[in-house]
Short mmCIF file of N, CA and C in Angstrom, two decimals:
data_model
loop_
_atom_site.label_atom_id
_atom_site.label_comp_id
_atom_site.label_asym_id
_atom_site.label_seq_id
_atom_site.Cartn_x
_atom_site.Cartn_y
_atom_site.Cartn_z
N MET A 596 15.41 -12.06 16.51
CA MET A 596 15.71 -10.82 15.84
C MET A 596 14.80 -9.73 16.40
N THR A 597 15.34 -8.57 16.63
CA THR A 597 14.54 -7.48 17.17
C THR A 597 13.81 -6.75 16.07
N ASP A 598 12.72 -6.12 16.46
CA ASP A 598 11.91 -5.36 15.52
C ASP A 598 12.49 -3.96 15.40
N ARG A 599 13.09 -3.63 14.27
CA ARG A 599 13.71 -2.33 14.08
C ARG A 599 12.74 -1.29 13.54
N HIS A 600 11.53 -1.70 13.21
CA HIS A 600 10.55 -0.80 12.61
C HIS A 600 9.20 -0.90 13.30
N PRO A 601 9.14 -0.83 14.65
CA PRO A 601 7.86 -1.05 15.32
C PRO A 601 6.82 0.01 14.99
N ASP A 602 7.24 1.26 14.81
CA ASP A 602 6.27 2.31 14.51
C ASP A 602 5.65 2.13 13.13
N ALA A 603 6.48 1.78 12.15
CA ALA A 603 5.97 1.57 10.80
C ALA A 603 4.99 0.39 10.76
N LEU A 604 5.31 -0.66 11.49
CA LEU A 604 4.42 -1.83 11.52
C LEU A 604 3.13 -1.50 12.26
N ALA A 605 3.24 -0.78 13.36
CA ALA A 605 2.05 -0.42 14.15
C ALA A 605 1.12 0.51 13.39
N ALA A 606 1.65 1.27 12.44
CA ALA A 606 0.82 2.20 11.67
C ALA A 606 -0.01 1.50 10.60
N CYS A 607 0.24 0.22 10.39
CA CYS A 607 -0.43 -0.52 9.32
C CYS A 607 -1.45 -1.51 9.88
N ARG A 608 -2.41 -1.85 9.05
CA ARG A 608 -3.30 -2.97 9.33
C ARG A 608 -2.71 -4.16 8.60
N VAL A 609 -2.44 -5.23 9.35
CA VAL A 609 -1.90 -6.45 8.75
C VAL A 609 -3.08 -7.35 8.41
N LEU A 610 -3.20 -7.68 7.14
CA LEU A 610 -4.25 -8.58 6.67
C LEU A 610 -3.63 -9.95 6.40
N GLN A 611 -4.08 -10.94 7.14
CA GLN A 611 -3.61 -12.32 6.98
C GLN A 611 -4.40 -13.00 5.87
N LEU A 612 -3.68 -13.59 4.92
CA LEU A 612 -4.27 -14.30 3.79
C LEU A 612 -3.86 -15.77 3.87
N PRO A 613 -4.59 -16.57 4.65
CA PRO A 613 -4.24 -17.99 4.74
C PRO A 613 -4.43 -18.67 3.39
N GLY A 614 -3.81 -19.82 3.27
CA GLY A 614 -3.90 -20.58 2.03
C GLY A 614 -5.04 -21.57 2.04
N TRP A 615 -4.95 -22.50 1.13
CA TRP A 615 -5.95 -23.55 0.96
C TRP A 615 -6.18 -24.26 2.29
N LYS A 616 -7.40 -24.42 2.68
CA LYS A 616 -7.85 -25.09 3.90
C LYS A 616 -7.66 -24.25 5.16
N ASN A 617 -7.26 -22.97 5.02
CA ASN A 617 -7.16 -22.04 6.15
C ASN A 617 -5.97 -22.38 7.04
N ALA A 618 -5.81 -21.66 8.12
CA ALA A 618 -4.71 -21.84 9.07
C ALA A 618 -5.29 -22.17 10.43
N GLY A 619 -4.86 -23.27 11.01
CA GLY A 619 -5.37 -23.71 12.30
C GLY A 619 -4.75 -22.97 13.46
N PRO A 620 -5.10 -23.35 14.69
CA PRO A 620 -4.67 -22.62 15.88
C PRO A 620 -3.15 -22.64 16.12
N ALA A 621 -2.44 -23.64 15.66
CA ALA A 621 -0.99 -23.70 15.88
C ALA A 621 -0.19 -23.02 14.78
N HIS A 622 -0.86 -22.57 13.74
CA HIS A 622 -0.19 -21.93 12.60
C HIS A 622 0.29 -20.54 13.02
N TRP A 623 1.44 -20.13 12.53
CA TRP A 623 1.99 -18.82 12.88
C TRP A 623 1.05 -17.68 12.48
N GLN A 624 0.27 -17.83 11.40
CA GLN A 624 -0.65 -16.76 11.02
C GLN A 624 -1.71 -16.55 12.10
N THR A 625 -2.24 -17.64 12.63
CA THR A 625 -3.24 -17.54 13.70
C THR A 625 -2.60 -16.97 14.95
N ARG A 626 -1.40 -17.39 15.25
CA ARG A 626 -0.69 -16.88 16.43
C ARG A 626 -0.42 -15.39 16.30
N TRP A 627 -0.06 -14.93 15.10
CA TRP A 627 0.15 -13.49 14.88
C TRP A 627 -1.16 -12.73 15.05
N GLN A 628 -2.23 -13.31 14.55
CA GLN A 628 -3.54 -12.67 14.67
C GLN A 628 -3.89 -12.47 16.15
N THR A 629 -3.65 -13.48 16.95
CA THR A 629 -3.95 -13.41 18.37
C THR A 629 -3.01 -12.45 19.10
N ALA A 630 -1.73 -12.55 18.82
CA ALA A 630 -0.73 -11.76 19.55
C ALA A 630 -0.67 -10.29 19.12
N HIS A 631 -0.94 -10.03 17.84
CA HIS A 631 -0.71 -8.68 17.31
C HIS A 631 -1.98 -7.99 16.81
N GLY A 632 -3.10 -8.67 16.82
CA GLY A 632 -4.34 -8.05 16.35
C GLY A 632 -4.46 -7.99 14.85
N ASP A 633 -3.70 -8.81 14.14
CA ASP A 633 -3.84 -8.87 12.68
C ASP A 633 -5.26 -9.30 12.33
N ARG A 634 -5.70 -8.95 11.14
CA ARG A 634 -7.05 -9.32 10.69
C ARG A 634 -6.94 -10.42 9.62
N ARG A 635 -7.67 -11.49 9.81
CA ARG A 635 -7.72 -12.57 8.82
C ARG A 635 -8.77 -12.23 7.78
N VAL A 636 -8.42 -12.41 6.52
CA VAL A 636 -9.40 -12.27 5.45
C VAL A 636 -10.05 -13.64 5.29
N ASP A 637 -11.25 -13.76 5.86
CA ASP A 637 -11.97 -15.04 5.82
C ASP A 637 -12.58 -15.25 4.45
N GLN A 638 -12.61 -16.51 4.05
CA GLN A 638 -13.18 -16.89 2.76
C GLN A 638 -14.40 -17.78 3.00
N ASP A 639 -15.32 -17.76 2.05
CA ASP A 639 -16.52 -18.59 2.17
C ASP A 639 -16.22 -20.07 2.00
N ASP A 640 -15.26 -20.39 1.14
CA ASP A 640 -14.98 -21.79 0.86
C ASP A 640 -13.46 -22.01 0.88
N TRP A 641 -13.00 -22.61 1.97
CA TRP A 641 -11.57 -22.90 2.11
C TRP A 641 -11.19 -24.20 1.40
N ALA A 642 -12.14 -25.09 1.18
CA ALA A 642 -11.85 -26.40 0.59
C ALA A 642 -11.76 -26.34 -0.93
N TRP A 643 -12.65 -25.59 -1.56
CA TRP A 643 -12.67 -25.45 -3.02
C TRP A 643 -12.56 -23.96 -3.36
N PRO A 644 -11.36 -23.40 -3.23
CA PRO A 644 -11.18 -21.95 -3.40
C PRO A 644 -11.40 -21.49 -4.83
N ARG A 645 -12.17 -20.44 -4.97
CA ARG A 645 -12.39 -19.82 -6.28
C ARG A 645 -11.66 -18.49 -6.29
N ARG A 646 -10.76 -18.35 -7.25
CA ARG A 646 -9.89 -17.18 -7.28
C ARG A 646 -10.68 -15.87 -7.29
N GLY A 647 -11.68 -15.77 -8.11
CA GLY A 647 -12.47 -14.53 -8.17
C GLY A 647 -13.14 -14.20 -6.85
N ASP A 648 -13.69 -15.21 -6.19
CA ASP A 648 -14.33 -14.99 -4.89
C ASP A 648 -13.31 -14.53 -3.85
N TRP A 649 -12.16 -15.19 -3.84
CA TRP A 649 -11.12 -14.82 -2.87
C TRP A 649 -10.62 -13.39 -3.14
N MET A 650 -10.48 -13.03 -4.40
CA MET A 650 -10.02 -11.69 -4.74
C MET A 650 -11.04 -10.64 -4.29
N ALA A 651 -12.33 -10.95 -4.46
CA ALA A 651 -13.38 -10.01 -4.03
C ALA A 651 -13.33 -9.80 -2.53
N ARG A 652 -13.10 -10.87 -1.77
CA ARG A 652 -12.99 -10.75 -0.32
C ARG A 652 -11.79 -9.88 0.08
N LEU A 653 -10.67 -10.07 -0.60
CA LEU A 653 -9.50 -9.26 -0.31
C LEU A 653 -9.77 -7.79 -0.66
N GLU A 654 -10.40 -7.55 -1.76
CA GLU A 654 -10.75 -6.17 -2.15
C GLU A 654 -11.60 -5.51 -1.07
N ASP A 655 -12.60 -6.22 -0.57
CA ASP A 655 -13.45 -5.69 0.49
C ASP A 655 -12.64 -5.38 1.75
N ALA A 656 -11.72 -6.27 2.10
CA ALA A 656 -10.92 -6.09 3.30
C ALA A 656 -10.00 -4.88 3.18
N VAL A 657 -9.40 -4.70 2.01
CA VAL A 657 -8.52 -3.54 1.81
C VAL A 657 -9.33 -2.25 1.86
N LEU A 658 -10.49 -2.24 1.21
CA LEU A 658 -11.33 -1.04 1.22
C LEU A 658 -11.86 -0.72 2.61
N ALA A 659 -12.04 -1.73 3.44
CA ALA A 659 -12.53 -1.51 4.80
C ALA A 659 -11.52 -0.78 5.67
N GLU A 660 -10.28 -0.74 5.25
CA GLU A 660 -9.21 -0.06 6.00
C GLU A 660 -8.97 1.34 5.46
N ALA A 661 -10.03 2.05 5.16
CA ALA A 661 -9.93 3.40 4.59
C ALA A 661 -9.00 4.28 5.43
N GLY A 662 -8.04 4.85 4.77
CA GLY A 662 -7.12 5.77 5.43
C GLY A 662 -5.96 5.12 6.16
N ARG A 663 -5.96 3.82 6.29
CA ARG A 663 -4.87 3.14 7.00
C ARG A 663 -4.12 2.26 6.00
N PRO A 664 -2.78 2.36 5.95
CA PRO A 664 -2.04 1.50 5.04
C PRO A 664 -2.14 0.03 5.46
N VAL A 665 -2.00 -0.82 4.49
CA VAL A 665 -2.19 -2.26 4.68
C VAL A 665 -0.90 -3.00 4.36
N LEU A 666 -0.64 -4.03 5.14
CA LEU A 666 0.40 -5.02 4.84
C LEU A 666 -0.30 -6.35 4.62
N LEU A 667 0.03 -7.03 3.53
CA LEU A 667 -0.55 -8.33 3.24
C LEU A 667 0.42 -9.42 3.68
N VAL A 668 -0.12 -10.47 4.31
CA VAL A 668 0.70 -11.61 4.71
C VAL A 668 0.02 -12.86 4.16
N GLY A 669 0.56 -13.35 3.05
CA GLY A 669 0.00 -14.53 2.42
C GLY A 669 0.81 -15.76 2.73
N HIS A 670 0.10 -16.87 2.96
CA HIS A 670 0.76 -18.16 3.12
C HIS A 670 0.18 -19.11 2.08
N GLY A 671 1.04 -19.87 1.42
CA GLY A 671 0.58 -20.83 0.43
C GLY A 671 -0.24 -20.14 -0.65
N LEU A 672 -1.46 -20.60 -0.85
CA LEU A 672 -2.34 -20.03 -1.88
C LEU A 672 -2.63 -18.56 -1.59
N GLY A 673 -2.56 -18.15 -0.34
CA GLY A 673 -2.74 -16.74 0.00
C GLY A 673 -1.71 -15.84 -0.65
N SER A 674 -0.52 -16.37 -0.93
CA SER A 674 0.50 -15.61 -1.65
C SER A 674 0.05 -15.36 -3.08
N HIS A 675 -0.51 -16.38 -3.69
CA HIS A 675 -1.02 -16.22 -5.06
C HIS A 675 -2.24 -15.30 -5.09
N LEU A 676 -3.03 -15.32 -4.03
CA LEU A 676 -4.16 -14.40 -3.93
C LEU A 676 -3.66 -12.96 -4.01
N ALA A 677 -2.62 -12.63 -3.25
CA ALA A 677 -2.08 -11.27 -3.27
C ALA A 677 -1.64 -10.88 -4.68
N ALA A 678 -0.96 -11.78 -5.37
CA ALA A 678 -0.46 -11.48 -6.72
C ALA A 678 -1.61 -11.34 -7.71
N ALA A 679 -2.60 -12.22 -7.63
CA ALA A 679 -3.75 -12.13 -8.55
C ALA A 679 -4.55 -10.86 -8.31
N TRP A 680 -4.80 -10.56 -7.03
CA TRP A 680 -5.56 -9.36 -6.68
C TRP A 680 -4.84 -8.10 -7.16
N ALA A 681 -3.51 -8.06 -6.97
CA ALA A 681 -2.74 -6.88 -7.36
C ALA A 681 -2.82 -6.61 -8.86
N GLY A 682 -3.04 -7.66 -9.65
CA GLY A 682 -3.14 -7.49 -11.09
C GLY A 682 -4.46 -6.93 -11.55
N HIS A 683 -5.45 -6.85 -10.65
CA HIS A 683 -6.79 -6.40 -11.06
C HIS A 683 -7.33 -5.22 -10.26
N SER A 684 -6.86 -5.03 -9.06
CA SER A 684 -7.43 -4.00 -8.20
C SER A 684 -6.93 -2.60 -8.58
N ARG A 685 -7.79 -1.62 -8.37
CA ARG A 685 -7.40 -0.21 -8.55
C ARG A 685 -7.00 0.41 -7.22
N HIS A 686 -6.87 -0.44 -6.19
CA HIS A 686 -6.59 0.06 -4.84
C HIS A 686 -5.27 -0.46 -4.28
N THR A 687 -4.37 -0.84 -5.16
CA THR A 687 -3.08 -1.37 -4.69
C THR A 687 -2.23 -0.31 -4.01
N ASP A 688 -2.55 0.96 -4.24
CA ASP A 688 -1.79 2.03 -3.58
C ASP A 688 -2.01 2.04 -2.07
N ARG A 689 -3.01 1.34 -1.59
CA ARG A 689 -3.27 1.25 -0.15
C ARG A 689 -2.37 0.22 0.54
N VAL A 690 -1.68 -0.59 -0.26
CA VAL A 690 -0.83 -1.65 0.28
C VAL A 690 0.60 -1.15 0.37
N ARG A 691 1.15 -1.24 1.57
CA ARG A 691 2.53 -0.81 1.81
C ARG A 691 3.51 -1.91 1.44
N GLY A 692 3.11 -3.17 1.58
CA GLY A 692 4.00 -4.27 1.26
C GLY A 692 3.33 -5.61 1.49
N ALA A 693 4.00 -6.68 1.07
CA ALA A 693 3.45 -8.02 1.22
C ALA A 693 4.55 -9.01 1.56
N LEU A 694 4.27 -9.83 2.57
CA LEU A 694 5.12 -10.96 2.94
C LEU A 694 4.43 -12.19 2.40
N LEU A 695 5.04 -12.85 1.44
CA LEU A 695 4.42 -13.98 0.73
C LEU A 695 5.21 -15.24 1.06
N VAL A 696 4.60 -16.12 1.81
CA VAL A 696 5.30 -17.26 2.40
C VAL A 696 4.86 -18.57 1.75
N ALA A 697 5.84 -19.34 1.33
CA ALA A 697 5.63 -20.68 0.78
C ALA A 697 4.58 -20.73 -0.33
N PRO A 698 4.73 -19.89 -1.36
CA PRO A 698 3.78 -19.99 -2.47
C PRO A 698 3.97 -21.33 -3.19
N PRO A 699 2.90 -22.08 -3.39
CA PRO A 699 3.04 -23.36 -4.09
C PRO A 699 3.23 -23.16 -5.59
N ASP A 700 3.80 -24.15 -6.22
CA ASP A 700 3.97 -24.16 -7.66
C ASP A 700 2.64 -24.58 -8.28
N LEU A 701 1.91 -23.63 -8.84
CA LEU A 701 0.59 -23.92 -9.40
C LEU A 701 0.67 -24.57 -10.78
N ASP A 702 1.86 -24.65 -11.33
CA ASP A 702 2.02 -25.22 -12.67
C ASP A 702 2.51 -26.66 -12.64
N ARG A 703 2.59 -27.25 -11.47
CA ARG A 703 3.08 -28.63 -11.38
C ARG A 703 2.01 -29.62 -11.83
N ASP A 704 2.45 -30.78 -12.25
CA ASP A 704 1.54 -31.80 -12.78
C ASP A 704 0.60 -32.38 -11.74
N ASP A 705 1.04 -32.42 -10.47
CA ASP A 705 0.22 -33.06 -9.44
C ASP A 705 -0.61 -32.05 -8.63
N LEU A 706 -0.94 -30.92 -9.24
CA LEU A 706 -1.76 -29.91 -8.56
C LEU A 706 -3.12 -30.51 -8.22
N PRO A 707 -3.56 -30.39 -6.96
CA PRO A 707 -4.87 -30.94 -6.59
C PRO A 707 -5.99 -30.32 -7.43
N PRO A 708 -7.02 -31.08 -7.77
CA PRO A 708 -8.10 -30.55 -8.61
C PRO A 708 -8.81 -29.36 -7.99
N GLN A 709 -8.80 -29.24 -6.68
CA GLN A 709 -9.46 -28.11 -6.02
C GLN A 709 -8.79 -26.78 -6.36
N LEU A 710 -7.53 -26.84 -6.81
CA LEU A 710 -6.78 -25.63 -7.11
C LEU A 710 -6.64 -25.34 -8.60
N ALA A 711 -7.29 -26.14 -9.43
CA ALA A 711 -7.14 -25.99 -10.88
C ALA A 711 -7.52 -24.60 -11.38
N GLY A 712 -8.48 -23.95 -10.74
CA GLY A 712 -8.90 -22.62 -11.15
C GLY A 712 -7.86 -21.53 -10.88
N TRP A 713 -6.81 -21.87 -10.15
CA TRP A 713 -5.74 -20.91 -9.84
C TRP A 713 -4.57 -21.03 -10.82
N ARG A 714 -4.60 -22.03 -11.65
CA ARG A 714 -3.52 -22.24 -12.62
C ARG A 714 -3.63 -21.15 -13.67
N SER A 715 -2.70 -20.53 -14.14
CA SER A 715 -1.31 -20.67 -13.81
C SER A 715 -0.84 -19.46 -12.99
N THR A 716 0.38 -19.52 -12.54
CA THR A 716 0.94 -18.49 -11.69
C THR A 716 0.93 -17.12 -12.37
N VAL A 717 0.47 -16.10 -11.65
CA VAL A 717 0.55 -14.72 -12.15
C VAL A 717 2.02 -14.35 -12.21
N ARG A 718 2.43 -13.84 -13.35
CA ARG A 718 3.85 -13.52 -13.56
C ARG A 718 4.02 -12.07 -13.98
N ARG A 719 3.73 -11.15 -13.06
CA ARG A 719 3.97 -9.74 -13.32
C ARG A 719 4.40 -9.07 -12.02
N PRO A 720 5.21 -8.04 -12.12
CA PRO A 720 5.70 -7.38 -10.91
C PRO A 720 4.55 -6.82 -10.07
N LEU A 721 4.68 -6.95 -8.78
CA LEU A 721 3.71 -6.39 -7.86
C LEU A 721 3.92 -4.88 -7.76
N PRO A 722 2.85 -4.12 -7.57
CA PRO A 722 2.98 -2.66 -7.51
C PRO A 722 3.33 -2.15 -6.11
N PHE A 723 3.79 -3.04 -5.24
CA PHE A 723 4.21 -2.68 -3.89
C PHE A 723 5.38 -3.56 -3.50
N ALA A 724 6.10 -3.17 -2.47
CA ALA A 724 7.25 -3.95 -2.01
C ALA A 724 6.79 -5.32 -1.54
N ALA A 725 7.60 -6.33 -1.79
CA ALA A 725 7.24 -7.69 -1.38
C ALA A 725 8.48 -8.49 -1.06
N THR A 726 8.28 -9.44 -0.16
CA THR A 726 9.31 -10.42 0.18
C THR A 726 8.68 -11.80 0.06
N VAL A 727 9.33 -12.69 -0.66
CA VAL A 727 8.88 -14.07 -0.79
C VAL A 727 9.79 -14.94 0.07
N VAL A 728 9.18 -15.73 0.94
CA VAL A 728 9.92 -16.63 1.83
C VAL A 728 9.59 -18.06 1.44
N GLY A 729 10.61 -18.85 1.24
CA GLY A 729 10.43 -20.27 0.95
C GLY A 729 11.39 -21.09 1.79
N SER A 730 11.20 -22.39 1.73
CA SER A 730 12.12 -23.27 2.44
C SER A 730 12.84 -24.15 1.43
N ASP A 731 13.89 -24.79 1.89
CA ASP A 731 14.70 -25.62 1.00
C ASP A 731 14.08 -26.99 0.74
N ASP A 732 13.02 -27.34 1.49
CA ASP A 732 12.41 -28.65 1.31
C ASP A 732 10.88 -28.57 1.26
N ASP A 733 10.36 -27.50 0.70
CA ASP A 733 8.91 -27.36 0.55
C ASP A 733 8.42 -28.39 -0.45
N PRO A 734 7.49 -29.27 -0.05
CA PRO A 734 7.01 -30.28 -0.99
C PRO A 734 6.13 -29.72 -2.10
N HIS A 735 5.73 -28.46 -1.99
CA HIS A 735 4.81 -27.88 -2.98
C HIS A 735 5.49 -26.91 -3.95
N ALA A 736 6.77 -26.63 -3.72
CA ALA A 736 7.51 -25.76 -4.65
C ALA A 736 9.00 -25.92 -4.39
N SER A 737 9.74 -26.19 -5.43
CA SER A 737 11.19 -26.29 -5.30
C SER A 737 11.77 -24.90 -5.07
N PRO A 738 12.98 -24.83 -4.51
CA PRO A 738 13.62 -23.52 -4.37
C PRO A 738 13.73 -22.77 -5.71
N ALA A 739 13.96 -23.48 -6.78
CA ALA A 739 14.07 -22.83 -8.10
C ALA A 739 12.74 -22.22 -8.51
N ARG A 740 11.64 -22.93 -8.26
CA ARG A 740 10.32 -22.38 -8.60
C ARG A 740 9.97 -21.19 -7.71
N THR A 741 10.35 -21.27 -6.43
CA THR A 741 10.11 -20.15 -5.52
C THR A 741 10.92 -18.94 -5.97
N ASP A 742 12.17 -19.17 -6.37
CA ASP A 742 13.00 -18.09 -6.90
C ASP A 742 12.34 -17.45 -8.13
N ALA A 743 11.80 -18.27 -9.01
CA ALA A 743 11.16 -17.76 -10.23
C ALA A 743 9.93 -16.92 -9.90
N MET A 744 9.13 -17.36 -8.92
CA MET A 744 7.96 -16.57 -8.53
C MET A 744 8.39 -15.23 -7.95
N ALA A 745 9.40 -15.25 -7.07
CA ALA A 745 9.89 -14.00 -6.48
C ALA A 745 10.38 -13.05 -7.57
N ALA A 746 11.12 -13.57 -8.53
CA ALA A 746 11.63 -12.73 -9.62
C ALA A 746 10.48 -12.15 -10.45
N ALA A 747 9.49 -12.98 -10.78
CA ALA A 747 8.36 -12.51 -11.58
C ALA A 747 7.57 -11.42 -10.85
N TRP A 748 7.49 -11.54 -9.53
CA TRP A 748 6.74 -10.57 -8.74
C TRP A 748 7.58 -9.35 -8.34
N GLY A 749 8.88 -9.35 -8.70
CA GLY A 749 9.76 -8.25 -8.34
C GLY A 749 10.01 -8.18 -6.84
N ALA A 750 9.99 -9.34 -6.21
CA ALA A 750 10.09 -9.43 -4.75
C ALA A 750 11.48 -9.84 -4.31
N GLN A 751 11.82 -9.42 -3.11
CA GLN A 751 13.04 -9.89 -2.46
C GLN A 751 12.81 -11.34 -2.05
N ARG A 752 13.85 -12.15 -2.08
CA ARG A 752 13.73 -13.58 -1.76
C ARG A 752 14.45 -13.88 -0.46
N ARG A 753 13.78 -14.57 0.44
CA ARG A 753 14.35 -15.02 1.71
C ARG A 753 14.16 -16.52 1.83
N THR A 754 15.08 -17.16 2.54
CA THR A 754 15.00 -18.60 2.78
C THR A 754 14.88 -18.87 4.27
N ALA A 755 13.99 -19.78 4.60
CA ALA A 755 13.76 -20.16 6.00
C ALA A 755 14.39 -21.51 6.31
N GLY A 756 15.37 -21.93 5.53
CA GLY A 756 16.04 -23.20 5.79
C GLY A 756 15.17 -24.39 5.42
N PHE A 757 15.28 -25.44 6.20
CA PHE A 757 14.52 -26.66 5.96
C PHE A 757 13.30 -26.64 6.88
N ALA A 758 12.20 -26.12 6.39
CA ALA A 758 10.99 -25.94 7.20
C ALA A 758 9.73 -26.36 6.45
N GLY A 759 9.86 -27.26 5.49
CA GLY A 759 8.69 -27.76 4.77
C GLY A 759 7.87 -26.65 4.15
N SER A 760 6.57 -26.68 4.39
CA SER A 760 5.67 -25.68 3.82
C SER A 760 5.50 -24.45 4.71
N LEU A 761 6.36 -24.33 5.72
CA LEU A 761 6.30 -23.19 6.65
C LEU A 761 4.91 -23.04 7.25
N ASP A 762 4.34 -24.16 7.62
CA ASP A 762 3.01 -24.18 8.21
C ASP A 762 3.11 -24.63 9.67
N ALA A 763 2.01 -25.02 10.27
CA ALA A 763 2.01 -25.44 11.68
C ALA A 763 2.93 -26.64 11.91
N ASP A 764 3.04 -27.53 10.92
CA ASP A 764 3.90 -28.71 11.06
C ASP A 764 5.38 -28.35 11.15
N ALA A 765 5.75 -27.16 10.72
CA ALA A 765 7.15 -26.74 10.75
C ALA A 765 7.59 -26.35 12.16
N GLY A 766 6.63 -26.19 13.06
CA GLY A 766 6.98 -25.86 14.45
C GLY A 766 7.58 -24.47 14.60
N LEU A 767 7.10 -23.51 13.82
CA LEU A 767 7.65 -22.16 13.86
C LEU A 767 7.17 -21.35 15.06
N GLY A 768 6.12 -21.81 15.73
CA GLY A 768 5.58 -21.06 16.87
C GLY A 768 5.13 -19.69 16.44
N ASP A 769 5.60 -18.66 17.15
CA ASP A 769 5.24 -17.27 16.81
C ASP A 769 6.07 -16.72 15.64
N TRP A 770 7.01 -17.47 15.16
CA TRP A 770 7.88 -17.16 14.04
C TRP A 770 8.38 -15.70 14.06
N PRO A 771 9.23 -15.38 15.03
CA PRO A 771 9.74 -14.00 15.14
C PRO A 771 10.52 -13.55 13.91
N GLN A 772 11.23 -14.46 13.24
CA GLN A 772 11.97 -14.06 12.03
C GLN A 772 11.01 -13.55 10.96
N GLY A 773 9.89 -14.24 10.77
CA GLY A 773 8.91 -13.78 9.80
C GLY A 773 8.34 -12.42 10.15
N ARG A 774 8.07 -12.21 11.44
CA ARG A 774 7.52 -10.91 11.87
C ARG A 774 8.56 -9.81 11.65
N ALA A 775 9.83 -10.12 11.85
CA ALA A 775 10.88 -9.14 11.61
C ALA A 775 10.96 -8.79 10.12
N TRP A 776 10.80 -9.78 9.25
CA TRP A 776 10.79 -9.50 7.81
C TRP A 776 9.60 -8.61 7.44
N LEU A 777 8.45 -8.86 8.09
CA LEU A 777 7.27 -8.03 7.84
C LEU A 777 7.53 -6.59 8.30
N ALA A 778 8.12 -6.44 9.48
CA ALA A 778 8.43 -5.11 10.01
C ALA A 778 9.41 -4.38 9.09
N ALA A 779 10.39 -5.11 8.57
CA ALA A 779 11.35 -4.50 7.66
C ALA A 779 10.67 -4.00 6.39
N LEU A 780 9.70 -4.77 5.89
CA LEU A 780 8.92 -4.32 4.72
C LEU A 780 8.19 -3.02 5.04
N ALA A 781 7.55 -2.97 6.19
CA ALA A 781 6.81 -1.77 6.60
C ALA A 781 7.75 -0.58 6.71
N GLY A 782 8.92 -0.80 7.31
CA GLY A 782 9.89 0.28 7.49
C GLY A 782 10.48 0.76 6.18
N ALA A 783 10.76 -0.16 5.27
CA ALA A 783 11.35 0.22 3.98
C ALA A 783 10.37 1.02 3.15
N ALA A 784 9.09 0.70 3.27
CA ALA A 784 8.08 1.39 2.46
C ALA A 784 7.85 2.83 2.93
N THR A 785 8.26 3.17 4.15
CA THR A 785 8.03 4.52 4.67
C THR A 785 9.20 5.45 4.41
N ARG A 786 10.27 4.95 3.85
CA ARG A 786 11.45 5.79 3.60
C ARG A 786 11.28 6.65 2.37
#
């Protein structure tokens, strides 16, 4: 898919919000960072994530982009980070949009103990445009749960077919479809 909004995307700082355990070198988020100059919001503890600490890091990253609009790209727990942060920050007006990929179901019974502090899912509309992308066979969230999160966040819903957790194991490479969805978000927000 071609990028129909290259100027809108280029005008923004893309902040990558990896999920639990971070994103390795083969992950599309890392590949985007390398290819496009996106900035990763690094966390102190990827193994035992604390929601408040992660939100503070995101707040610092958004404030560091003074005068430049921001696009958030969350994967897994990073999607929930964007939603939690948006519910508390006074700086959400700096965000042009968010691409939220494979958000896990935080209310499931088999949630790992490392993620217990993130329970339960934030269920309020985001104050910026958003697109939630899920797959039909994500082991961490059923399509119905992904639909419910997108609806609660007031986000557009996209499906990536059968691609598991949309991580490095999915073999997405540079994932041009995801980048096109991000560009579309940037373009829609400038109209």
